[in-house]
mmCIF file of C-alpha atoms (C1' of nucleotides) in Angstrom:
data_model
loop_
_atom_site.group_PDB
_atom_site.id
_atom_site.type_symbol
_atom_site.label_atom_id
_atom_site.label_comp_id
_atom_site.label_asym_id
_atom_site.label_seq_id
_atom_site.Cartn_x
_atom_site.Cartn_y
_atom_site.Cartn_z
ATOM 1 C CA MET A 1 32.581 58.119 10.718
ATOM 2 C CA PRO A 2 36.359 58.377 11.710
ATOM 3 C CA GLU A 3 37.819 55.158 13.194
ATOM 4 C CA ILE A 4 40.911 54.341 14.394
ATOM 5 C CA ALA A 5 42.568 54.467 10.975
ATOM 6 C CA GLU A 6 41.170 57.455 10.159
ATOM 7 C CA VAL A 7 42.170 59.151 13.431
ATOM 8 C CA GLU A 8 45.815 57.883 12.830
ATOM 9 C CA THR A 9 45.845 59.264 9.490
ATOM 10 C CA VAL A 10 44.681 62.513 10.761
ATOM 11 C CA ARG A 11 47.351 62.537 13.493
ATOM 12 C CA ASN A 12 49.976 61.759 11.112
ATOM 13 C CA THR A 13 49.055 64.444 8.688
ATOM 14 C CA LEU A 14 48.415 67.077 11.354
ATOM 15 C CA LYS A 15 51.914 66.392 12.872
ATOM 16 C CA THR A 16 53.592 67.506 9.563
ATOM 17 C CA ARG A 17 51.358 70.749 9.584
ATOM 18 C CA ILE A 18 51.169 72.330 12.888
ATOM 19 C CA LEU A 19 53.820 71.339 15.429
ATOM 20 C CA ASN A 20 55.804 74.035 17.135
ATOM 21 C CA LYS A 21 53.957 77.016 15.945
ATOM 22 C CA LYS A 22 52.755 79.347 18.736
ATOM 23 C CA ILE A 23 49.050 79.634 19.019
ATOM 24 C CA THR A 24 48.054 83.205 18.928
ATOM 25 C CA ASN A 25 44.198 83.140 19.203
ATOM 26 C CA ILE A 26 41.319 80.656 19.426
ATOM 27 C CA ASP A 27 37.896 81.328 18.199
ATOM 28 C CA ILE A 28 35.002 79.174 19.668
ATOM 29 C CA PHE A 29 31.694 79.406 17.809
ATOM 30 C CA TYR A 30 30.121 76.290 19.446
ATOM 31 C CA GLU A 31 30.911 76.077 23.025
ATOM 32 C CA PRO A 32 29.477 72.472 23.849
ATOM 33 C CA ILE A 33 32.257 70.824 22.033
ATOM 34 C CA ILE A 34 34.492 71.825 24.970
ATOM 35 C CA GLU A 35 33.881 69.968 28.150
ATOM 36 C CA SER A 36 36.404 71.693 30.199
ATOM 37 C CA ASN A 37 36.213 75.478 31.177
ATOM 38 C CA ILE A 38 35.986 77.733 28.072
ATOM 39 C CA LYS A 39 37.960 80.660 29.829
ATOM 40 C CA ASP A 40 40.678 78.152 30.809
ATOM 41 C CA PHE A 41 40.582 76.595 27.444
ATOM 42 C CA LYS A 42 41.934 79.813 25.677
ATOM 43 C CA LYS A 43 43.992 80.952 28.519
ATOM 44 C CA ASP A 44 45.885 77.814 28.823
ATOM 45 C CA LEU A 45 46.567 77.366 25.235
ATOM 46 C CA ILE A 46 47.096 80.792 23.671
ATOM 47 C CA ASN A 47 50.960 81.498 23.535
ATOM 48 C CA LYS A 48 51.625 77.710 23.789
ATOM 49 C CA SER A 49 52.370 75.366 20.845
ATOM 50 C CA PHE A 50 51.568 71.874 20.036
ATOM 51 C CA ILE A 51 54.691 69.943 20.348
ATOM 52 C CA ASP A 52 53.394 66.507 19.452
ATOM 53 C CA ILE A 53 50.176 64.645 18.603
ATOM 54 C CA LYS A 54 49.485 61.276 20.280
ATOM 55 C CA ARG A 55 46.633 58.961 20.080
ATOM 56 C CA LYS A 56 44.854 56.577 22.269
ATOM 57 C CA GLY A 57 41.956 54.446 20.802
ATOM 58 C CA LYS A 58 40.102 57.185 18.683
ATOM 59 C CA TRP A 59 41.126 59.952 20.874
ATOM 60 C CA LEU A 60 43.532 62.430 19.500
ATOM 61 C CA ILE A 61 46.090 63.840 22.144
ATOM 62 C CA PHE A 62 47.562 67.209 21.327
ATOM 63 C CA GLU A 63 50.365 67.792 23.537
ATOM 64 C CA THR A 64 51.618 71.387 24.672
ATOM 65 C CA GLU A 65 54.253 72.252 27.263
ATOM 66 C CA ASP A 66 52.015 71.719 30.093
ATOM 67 C CA ARG A 67 48.598 70.425 28.899
ATOM 68 C CA TYR A 68 46.903 67.734 26.845
ATOM 69 C CA LEU A 69 44.031 68.762 24.549
ATOM 70 C CA LEU A 70 41.802 65.622 23.869
ATOM 71 C CA SER A 71 39.777 65.470 20.980
ATOM 72 C CA HIS A 72 37.366 62.979 19.794
ATOM 73 C CA LEU A 73 35.889 63.333 16.245
ATOM 74 C CA ARG A 74 32.835 60.973 16.894
ATOM 75 C CA MET A 75 31.028 60.664 13.603
ATOM 76 C CA GLU A 76 31.831 63.734 11.471
ATOM 77 C CA GLY A 77 34.523 65.711 13.017
ATOM 78 C CA LYS A 78 37.304 66.840 10.630
ATOM 79 C CA PHE A 79 40.335 69.084 11.060
ATOM 80 C CA PHE A 80 41.146 71.390 8.186
ATOM 81 C CA ILE A 81 44.300 73.684 7.569
ATOM 82 C CA LYS A 82 43.494 76.930 6.029
ATOM 83 C CA ASP A 83 45.036 80.417 5.890
ATOM 84 C CA LYS A 84 43.530 82.912 8.338
ATOM 85 C CA SER A 85 42.139 85.060 5.728
ATOM 86 C CA GLU A 86 39.641 82.170 4.354
ATOM 87 C CA GLU A 87 36.191 82.849 5.700
ATOM 88 C CA LYS A 88 34.558 80.676 8.298
ATOM 89 C CA ALA A 89 32.853 77.718 6.642
ATOM 90 C CA LYS A 90 29.405 76.835 7.973
ATOM 91 C CA HIS A 91 30.325 73.877 10.327
ATOM 92 C CA GLU A 92 33.690 75.056 11.429
ATOM 93 C CA HIS A 93 33.173 75.538 15.227
ATOM 94 C CA ILE A 94 36.680 75.984 16.660
ATOM 95 C CA ILE A 95 39.584 77.805 14.912
ATOM 96 C CA PHE A 96 43.057 77.934 16.245
ATOM 97 C CA THR A 97 45.350 80.617 14.760
ATOM 98 C CA PHE A 98 49.127 80.194 14.716
ATOM 99 C CA GLU A 99 51.762 82.864 14.467
ATOM 100 C CA ASP A 100 52.315 82.229 10.929
ATOM 101 C CA ASN A 101 48.791 83.073 10.002
ATOM 102 C CA SER A 102 47.852 79.399 9.318
ATOM 103 C CA THR A 103 44.642 78.103 11.202
ATOM 104 C CA LEU A 104 43.524 74.679 12.361
ATOM 105 C CA ARG A 105 39.785 74.502 11.979
ATOM 106 C CA TYR A 106 37.601 71.858 13.677
ATOM 107 C CA HIS A 107 34.728 71.187 11.494
ATOM 108 C CA ASP A 108 31.760 69.060 12.592
ATOM 109 C CA THR A 109 28.440 68.896 10.833
ATOM 110 C CA ARG A 110 26.696 67.220 13.671
ATOM 111 C CA LYS A 111 28.460 68.857 16.517
ATOM 112 C CA PHE A 112 29.039 65.586 18.121
ATOM 113 C CA GLY A 113 32.815 65.592 18.626
ATOM 114 C CA ARG A 114 34.262 66.672 21.934
ATOM 115 C CA MET A 115 37.491 68.412 23.227
ATOM 116 C CA ASN A 116 38.755 68.430 26.810
ATOM 117 C CA LEU A 117 41.837 70.236 27.906
ATOM 118 C CA ILE A 118 43.643 68.666 31.055
ATOM 119 C CA LYS A 119 46.812 68.943 32.829
ATOM 120 C CA LYS A 120 49.391 66.556 31.856
ATOM 121 C CA GLU A 121 49.261 64.630 35.171
ATOM 122 C CA GLU A 122 45.470 63.975 34.576
ATOM 123 C CA LEU A 123 46.012 61.993 31.425
ATOM 124 C CA GLU A 124 46.038 58.488 33.142
ATOM 125 C CA THR A 125 43.011 59.403 35.438
ATOM 126 C CA THR A 126 40.906 61.013 32.843
ATOM 127 C CA PRO A 127 38.176 58.406 32.317
ATOM 128 C CA SER A 128 37.744 58.944 28.396
ATOM 129 C CA ILE A 129 41.487 57.918 28.289
ATOM 130 C CA ALA A 130 41.922 55.780 31.078
ATOM 131 C CA LYS A 131 38.995 53.330 30.314
ATOM 132 C CA GLN A 132 40.312 52.581 26.685
ATOM 133 C CA GLY A 133 41.036 48.885 26.077
ATOM 134 C CA LEU A 134 43.937 47.159 24.173
ATOM 135 C CA GLU A 135 44.497 48.494 20.631
ATOM 136 C CA PRO A 136 44.589 46.179 17.647
ATOM 137 C CA GLY A 137 48.331 45.543 17.138
ATOM 138 C CA ASP A 138 49.136 45.397 20.987
ATOM 139 C CA LYS A 139 50.966 42.173 21.895
ATOM 140 C CA ASN A 140 48.569 41.893 24.946
ATOM 141 C CA LEU A 141 45.465 41.501 22.884
ATOM 142 C CA THR A 142 45.424 37.774 22.831
ATOM 143 C CA SER A 143 42.469 35.270 22.759
ATOM 144 C CA GLU A 144 42.931 34.645 26.561
ATOM 145 C CA TYR A 145 42.259 38.373 27.204
ATOM 146 C CA LEU A 146 39.231 38.226 25.090
ATOM 147 C CA LEU A 147 37.726 35.224 26.580
ATOM 148 C CA ALA A 148 38.168 36.655 29.999
ATOM 149 C CA LYS A 149 36.336 39.933 28.766
ATOM 150 C CA PHE A 150 33.580 37.973 27.142
ATOM 151 C CA LYS A 151 32.930 35.556 30.015
ATOM 152 C CA ASP A 152 29.954 37.082 31.521
ATOM 153 C CA LYS A 153 28.592 38.844 28.440
ATOM 154 C CA LYS A 154 25.489 37.722 26.962
ATOM 155 C CA LEU A 155 25.335 40.427 24.373
ATOM 156 C CA PRO A 156 25.849 39.954 20.696
ATOM 157 C CA ILE A 157 29.449 39.642 19.982
ATOM 158 C CA LYS A 158 29.061 42.528 17.463
ATOM 159 C CA THR A 159 27.924 44.864 20.297
ATOM 160 C CA VAL A 160 30.830 43.779 22.628
ATOM 161 C CA LEU A 161 33.493 44.507 20.003
ATOM 162 C CA LEU A 162 32.108 47.884 19.786
ATOM 163 C CA ASP A 163 32.906 48.363 23.613
ATOM 164 C CA GLN A 164 36.022 50.570 23.600
ATOM 165 C CA THR A 165 36.924 49.435 27.078
ATOM 166 C CA ILE A 166 37.762 46.046 25.641
ATOM 167 C CA ILE A 167 39.199 46.579 22.175
ATOM 168 C CA SER A 168 40.031 50.299 21.651
ATOM 169 C CA GLY A 169 39.517 51.737 18.365
ATOM 170 C CA LEU A 170 37.173 49.441 16.434
ATOM 171 C CA GLY A 171 34.117 51.176 15.176
ATOM 172 C CA ASN A 172 31.076 49.834 13.249
ATOM 173 C CA ILE A 173 32.783 49.466 9.866
ATOM 174 C CA TYR A 174 35.724 47.535 11.098
ATOM 175 C CA VAL A 175 33.762 45.383 13.401
ATOM 176 C CA ASN A 176 31.730 44.222 10.504
ATOM 177 C CA GLU A 177 34.754 43.387 8.669
ATOM 178 C CA VAL A 178 36.377 41.648 11.463
ATOM 179 C CA MET A 179 33.302 39.334 12.033
ATOM 180 C CA PHE A 180 33.371 38.304 8.303
ATOM 181 C CA TYR A 181 37.185 37.750 8.659
ATOM 182 C CA ALA A 182 36.566 35.450 11.528
ATOM 183 C CA HIS A 183 33.497 33.615 10.013
ATOM 184 C CA ILE A 184 31.467 34.467 13.208
ATOM 185 C CA ASN A 185 27.702 35.342 13.226
ATOM 186 C CA PRO A 186 27.545 38.808 14.755
ATOM 187 C CA LEU A 187 24.482 37.771 16.711
ATOM 188 C CA ARG A 188 26.191 35.177 18.783
ATOM 189 C CA GLU A 189 26.530 35.761 22.529
ATOM 190 C CA ALA A 190 30.033 36.958 23.304
ATOM 191 C CA ARG A 191 30.620 34.248 26.070
ATOM 192 C CA SER A 192 29.774 31.550 23.623
ATOM 193 C CA LEU A 193 32.922 32.376 21.562
ATOM 194 C CA THR A 194 35.873 29.576 21.422
ATOM 195 C CA LYS A 195 39.422 30.185 21.897
ATOM 196 C CA GLU A 196 39.920 29.603 18.129
ATOM 197 C CA GLU A 197 37.213 32.245 17.329
ATOM 198 C CA CYS A 198 38.938 34.725 19.789
ATOM 199 C CA ASP A 199 42.226 34.042 17.975
ATOM 200 C CA LEU A 200 40.625 34.949 14.770
ATOM 201 C CA ILE A 201 39.253 38.032 16.107
ATOM 202 C CA VAL A 202 42.703 39.204 17.250
ATOM 203 C CA LYS A 203 44.146 38.352 13.910
ATOM 204 C CA GLY A 204 41.523 39.732 12.048
ATOM 205 C CA SER A 205 41.511 43.075 13.970
ATOM 206 C CA ASN A 206 45.382 43.352 13.844
ATOM 207 C CA GLU A 207 45.460 42.647 10.006
ATOM 208 C CA ILE A 208 42.209 44.898 9.188
ATOM 209 C CA ILE A 209 43.366 47.840 11.194
ATOM 210 C CA LYS A 210 46.987 47.745 9.992
ATOM 211 C CA GLU A 211 45.881 47.626 6.338
ATOM 212 C CA ALA A 212 43.341 50.401 6.922
ATOM 213 C CA ILE A 213 45.954 52.562 8.460
ATOM 214 C CA LYS A 214 48.440 51.705 5.573
ATOM 215 C CA MET A 215 45.538 52.756 3.072
ATOM 216 C CA GLY A 216 44.741 56.060 4.989
ATOM 217 C CA GLY A 217 41.528 54.929 6.505
ATOM 218 C CA THR A 218 38.183 54.201 4.826
ATOM 219 C CA THR A 219 35.905 57.289 5.221
ATOM 220 C CA ILE A 220 38.066 60.356 4.935
ATOM 221 C CA LYS A 221 37.718 61.368 1.309
ATOM 222 C CA SER A 222 36.652 64.819 2.427
ATOM 223 C CA TYR A 223 40.054 65.612 3.905
ATOM 224 C CA THR A 224 41.676 65.359 0.474
ATOM 225 C CA SER A 225 41.266 69.072 -0.377
ATOM 226 C CA SER A 226 42.997 70.552 2.613
ATOM 227 C CA LEU A 227 45.266 67.644 3.939
ATOM 228 C CA GLY A 228 46.095 65.761 0.946
ATOM 229 C CA VAL A 229 44.892 62.372 2.344
ATOM 230 C CA THR A 230 42.372 60.136 0.749
ATOM 231 C CA GLY A 231 40.951 56.914 2.486
ATOM 232 C CA ARG A 232 41.468 54.124 0.181
ATOM 233 C CA PHE A 233 40.459 51.272 2.444
ATOM 234 C CA GLN A 234 36.893 51.685 1.052
ATOM 235 C CA GLN A 235 38.065 49.551 -1.861
ATOM 236 C CA LYS A 236 38.876 46.696 0.605
ATOM 237 C CA LEU A 237 35.515 46.374 2.387
ATOM 238 C CA LYS A 238 34.034 43.040 2.182
ATOM 239 C CA VAL A 239 30.711 43.342 3.824
ATOM 240 C CA HIS A 240 30.225 46.764 5.143
ATOM 241 C CA LYS A 241 27.421 48.611 3.202
ATOM 242 C CA LYS A 242 27.337 45.780 0.650
ATOM 243 C CA GLU A 243 23.850 44.683 1.367
ATOM 244 C CA GLY A 244 22.505 42.367 -1.564
ATOM 245 C CA GLU A 245 25.925 42.064 -3.210
ATOM 246 C CA PRO A 246 27.213 38.650 -3.481
ATOM 247 C CA CYS A 247 29.594 37.315 -0.772
ATOM 248 C CA SER A 248 33.077 37.491 -1.772
ATOM 249 C CA ILE A 249 33.396 33.643 -0.543
ATOM 250 C CA CYS A 250 30.032 31.892 -1.316
ATOM 251 C CA GLY A 251 28.482 34.280 -3.714
ATOM 252 C CA LYS A 252 25.251 34.510 -1.551
ATOM 253 C CA PRO A 253 23.667 38.075 -0.881
ATOM 254 C CA ILE A 254 25.242 40.035 2.079
ATOM 255 C CA LYS A 255 22.439 40.779 4.601
ATOM 256 C CA ASN A 256 22.002 44.023 6.486
ATOM 257 C CA ILE A 257 20.459 43.775 10.083
ATOM 258 C CA LYS A 258 20.281 46.072 13.215
ATOM 259 C CA ILE A 259 22.173 44.865 16.241
ATOM 260 C CA GLY A 260 21.741 47.179 19.166
ATOM 261 C CA GLY A 261 20.580 49.764 16.927
ATOM 262 C CA ARG A 262 23.563 49.671 14.529
ATOM 263 C CA SER A 263 23.655 48.730 10.956
ATOM 264 C CA THR A 264 25.254 45.117 10.719
ATOM 265 C CA TYR A 265 26.358 43.632 7.489
ATOM 266 C CA TYR A 266 27.191 39.848 7.246
ATOM 267 C CA CYS A 267 26.948 36.674 5.205
ATOM 268 C CA GLU A 268 24.663 34.290 6.827
ATOM 269 C CA ASN A 269 26.052 31.300 4.967
ATOM 270 C CA CYS A 270 29.803 32.011 5.804
ATOM 271 C CA GLN A 271 29.378 33.405 9.346
ATOM 272 C CA LYS A 272 28.092 30.570 11.861
ATOM 273 C "C1'" DA B 1 28.148 44.240 37.268
ATOM 274 C "C1'" DG B 2 25.536 43.695 33.049
ATOM 275 C "C1'" DT B 3 22.016 45.513 30.194
ATOM 276 C "C1'" DG B 4 18.967 48.852 27.813
ATOM 277 C "C1'" DC B 5 17.922 53.190 26.284
ATOM 278 C "C1'" DG B 6 17.544 58.251 25.698
ATOM 279 C "C1'" DA B 7 20.254 62.309 24.917
ATOM 280 C "C1'" DC B 8 23.137 64.754 22.069
ATOM 281 C "C1'" DC B 9 22.802 66.902 16.625
ATOM 282 C "C1'" DC B 10 21.509 67.963 11.770
ATOM 283 C "C1'" DG B 11 21.795 66.477 6.809
ATOM 284 C "C1'" DA B 12 19.886 63.129 4.107
ATOM 285 C "C1'" DA B 13 16.530 60.056 2.817
ATOM 286 C "C1'" DC B 14 11.968 59.091 2.786
ATOM 287 C "C1'" DG B 15 6.789 59.584 2.816
ATOM 288 C "C1'" DC B 16 2.890 61.757 1.284
ATOM 289 C "C1'" DT C 1 7.660 70.738 -5.821
ATOM 290 C "C1'" DG C 2 7.532 71.288 -0.921
ATOM 291 C "C1'" DC C 3 6.927 69.982 3.424
ATOM 292 C "C1'" DG C 4 7.039 67.167 7.543
ATOM 293 C "C1'" DT C 5 9.211 63.113 9.656
ATOM 294 C "C1'" DT C 6 12.432 59.599 10.552
ATOM 295 C "C1'" DC C 7 17.061 57.873 10.745
ATOM 296 C "C1'" DG C 8 21.837 57.164 12.168
ATOM 297 C "C1'" DG C 9 25.972 56.859 14.876
ATOM 298 C "C1'" DG C 10 30.103 57.024 19.450
ATOM 299 C "C1'" DT C 11 29.924 57.936 23.870
ATOM 300 C "C1'" DC C 12 27.901 59.216 28.304
ATOM 301 C "C1'" DG C 13 24.703 58.912 31.922
ATOM 302 C "C1'" DC C 14 21.077 57.068 34.207
ATOM 303 C "C1'" DA C 15 17.637 53.302 35.522
ATOM 304 C "C1'" DC C 16 16.756 48.698 36.513
#
DNA sequence: AGTGCGACCCGAACGC
DNA sequence: TGCGTTCGGGTCGCAC
């Protein structure tokens, strides 16, 4: 499950490999990945180059001379760089070929990822991008901001932190970790949180995401073979996927419950 | 507006 | 062993 740290790692890695090379061909093996017009997708990208790769939340933004290619990896999307001569792997759905015979391949076991090609001036009005909230590390991400957003929300804080329009880029793994860092029970109504608790959420999100990016993310071991990147944040996780293991603070076993249908890991004793 | 839930997918895990 | 069933997870769209 790529989250913001994984996406940032992919961005940085791809930037060293694909920029400023002319796209000579695009093969699309599963069309629903592409939300915009398929014919335009090829027409508007072939003979262009990616000149930069940006990111907003979990969206990758490939920039060409006159377009932005938005790409969301959802749970299992991955990019591989391979030589043109290598055979298509089972779950490779879109293959960009560059003038130097290298290829950028979008691989997605569950076919959940999405791409959308837009004109440059549409970036700020495209809902998927425009709706993104503040990212961890943004100086405007404060307890005051969170209190205002949480004000009318009766939903569990765990669910609300997954809302990308509030904090952009936190997924299930990091939300579980932030809740533990802030000593907050994930079932609490968002509107019940105090300013002090919101401060801890801000601080926890900032630190956890910064550290995770530094470590290359959590879940992207599978990128190693082609992109030379391994997610090492796995080793830092305190509660996620730790059901039954002793809490690192009090030693009581970590619980696993479902909140809003999502796996939630926490310590009942430390998170009130 | 906030909330709840199905749809989208398919490999892995599970049940018998 | 093998077959059928269930589950999960980010986001969107729709109903209430």
